[in-house]
């Protein structure tokens, strides 16, 4: 009974938390998990204006560590070669490539100009009305996120002028009540570190350190687990803090790259120590979860205990946790085998339980990664397809190279192909945020069966009792192969082009550049506004162009346009043999 009460209380807290996230920005509900499909929710509501600025480095800690976990020592191990050996380029191919590169740069410059004129120092430009908003603490998220793209695109004047204003940003104050630690880490800390790595400008490392000092206070809890939706002002006032009982696993598991690099660049081990304590918990819990090998979407950081939630995925709310394991391994020069162990263990489970081959009219030999509900001895796969999970192709391919596993590289290729297929399947060539497909019984062969597809569409849409189910299928605007579209938006996300870029650099095959160009032209034609580019409300319409919404997240210029630019650059520009990208596409240098 006591156990039931405790479990009931846990569920009630989890449900309340999930409902809170859901109300923030999710217009749809996930069928199997009933949790919103994205971990990067915004920071939260405004609070009364703050007096003064917190000097984070000087605020005493309530729970300082007694002994510091040091960075691994020794010379970095040589990593296997990642990039394809590109030979001399054919003249016509070079010509085409350079024209495409110019088009991508023009798209970026347009957005940058409008941001500069209309929303300078704000987090985001509103690309239709020209207004602005501050969902990320008001620390100029778009500016910081796009700094390294400016450098890579050789926009030197803009880079140096922007850098001067970065110097004035005060990370000791915000009008937001809560700070999203994950978002601040990947966008601000990641952005500043990468811009520093590329330019060598000391002020950028200084600002990265200021962000690091701030975020370090989110770890000031009795068990040193960080608070992910963090009460900035409570911490600034020196009040006691405790880690949360319901935390999204990506938010606690995707701090390793930036924190490790910050420790390496400052020679201060405290950030590496902070994330190492988290990864020790991941190691302890890996074999105890409901789907051993993987970690569930919601975890209890206070206990810590990762054994309650039954939902598992490589997609939203878990994604970058897995992505960071091979990348952190590389960043630490291969000197911490824990990251290899965690990655290999989790991928074994992910391959077995989350991957499926969708049934398509072309009998395409592709893969997708869905959602798994693990209860008792059962693990049931729900063949969902999220835009967010399109990063997985690149992760498997890169991880396969790092750990010399060709089977993983092949899986990566099929996953990336799955997203290319999904883009092409929609009327305007852009895939939606969340949809469902029909999973073939196995991944080796699968023939299209129109009747199975129609039955599945009808079942999902609950059309069984309708007079004319086929007419209703038409009303659902589903390309063949799609059994439901649960969220019809495209919000300028990067994951598909991210994987296509990685596959191109790893294989050297031109098909990936061709796929990238199709994606770019489709996105550019449909998302352009008078000022910049806007998210789309519905990519499934066919009789008119997709309607837009007044939003341009900072990852459009930080990630999406950067990957489009890099796939048409010379392959030695930010080579995958020299850099690993954080989950916001900020390149961090691999120590050699
Ligand atoms: C970005 O902030 C990051 O790529 C994150 O890992 C997931 N969501 C967005 C882009 O879609």
Short mmCIF file of N, CA and C and ligand atoms in Angstrom, two decimals, residues 38-40 182-183 186-187 319-320 323 387-388 491 493-495 498 553 555 559 583-585, ligand 1:
data_model
loop_
_atom_site.label_atom_id
_atom_site.label_comp_id
_atom_site.label_asym_id
_atom_site.label_seq_id
_atom_site.Cartn_x
_atom_site.Cartn_y
_atom_site.Cartn_z
N UNK A 38 9.26 17.66 -27.34
CA UNK A 38 10.39 18.52 -27.55
C UNK A 38 10.95 18.88 -26.19
N UNK A 39 12.28 18.84 -26.07
CA UNK A 39 12.78 19.18 -24.76
C UNK A 39 13.16 20.63 -24.64
N UNK A 40 13.22 21.34 -25.77
CA UNK A 40 13.68 22.72 -25.62
C UNK A 40 12.52 23.70 -25.43
N UNK A 182 19.51 23.81 -19.87
CA UNK A 182 19.87 23.11 -21.12
C UNK A 182 20.01 24.11 -22.27
N UNK A 183 19.01 24.95 -22.46
CA UNK A 183 19.04 25.89 -23.59
C UNK A 183 20.18 26.90 -23.45
N UNK A 186 23.42 25.01 -24.39
CA UNK A 186 23.71 24.69 -25.79
C UNK A 186 23.79 25.94 -26.66
N UNK A 187 22.98 26.96 -26.35
CA UNK A 187 22.97 28.14 -27.22
C UNK A 187 24.03 29.15 -26.80
N UNK A 319 16.92 12.96 -27.04
CA UNK A 319 17.83 13.03 -28.19
C UNK A 319 19.30 13.34 -27.90
N UNK A 320 19.59 14.55 -27.46
CA UNK A 320 21.00 14.98 -27.38
C UNK A 320 21.79 14.24 -26.30
N UNK A 323 23.32 11.70 -28.40
CA UNK A 323 24.21 12.37 -29.35
C UNK A 323 25.53 12.77 -28.69
N UNK A 387 10.52 15.18 -36.62
CA UNK A 387 11.62 15.89 -37.29
C UNK A 387 12.85 15.86 -36.39
N UNK A 388 12.64 16.02 -35.10
CA UNK A 388 13.76 16.06 -34.17
C UNK A 388 14.64 14.80 -34.23
N UNK A 491 9.27 24.15 -38.06
CA UNK A 491 9.68 25.36 -37.35
C UNK A 491 11.16 25.72 -37.62
N UNK A 493 13.64 23.79 -38.32
CA UNK A 493 14.57 22.90 -37.62
C UNK A 493 15.70 22.38 -38.52
N UNK A 494 16.83 22.01 -37.87
CA UNK A 494 18.02 21.60 -38.63
C UNK A 494 18.25 20.10 -38.78
N UNK A 495 17.56 19.22 -38.03
CA UNK A 495 18.06 17.84 -37.87
C UNK A 495 18.25 17.08 -39.18
N UNK A 498 21.31 18.39 -40.92
CA UNK A 498 22.46 18.01 -40.07
C UNK A 498 22.96 16.61 -40.45
N UNK A 553 13.25 30.80 -34.67
CA UNK A 553 14.10 30.43 -33.52
C UNK A 553 15.57 30.65 -33.88
N UNK A 555 17.98 28.77 -33.72
CA UNK A 555 18.69 27.67 -34.37
C UNK A 555 18.62 27.74 -35.90
N UNK A 559 22.10 26.80 -36.72
CA UNK A 559 22.24 25.42 -37.15
C UNK A 559 21.84 25.20 -38.60
N UNK A 583 24.94 20.16 -29.87
CA UNK A 583 23.61 19.91 -30.44
C UNK A 583 22.98 21.18 -31.03
N UNK A 584 23.63 22.31 -30.85
CA UNK A 584 23.17 23.55 -31.47
C UNK A 584 24.10 23.94 -32.64
N UNK A 585 24.85 22.93 -33.15
CA UNK A 585 25.75 23.11 -34.30
C UNK A 585 26.94 24.03 -34.03
C1 LIG B 1 18.03 22.91 -31.12
O1 LIG B 1 17.94 23.81 -30.09
C2 LIG B 1 18.93 21.76 -30.79
O2 LIG B 1 19.31 21.10 -31.96
C3 LIG B 1 18.30 20.79 -29.83
O3 LIG B 1 19.09 19.67 -29.59
C4 LIG B 1 16.96 20.31 -30.36
N1 LIG B 1 16.12 21.39 -30.76
C5 LIG B 1 16.65 22.48 -31.52
C6 LIG B 1 16.55 22.34 -33.02
O4 LIG B 1 15.49 21.68 -33.50
#
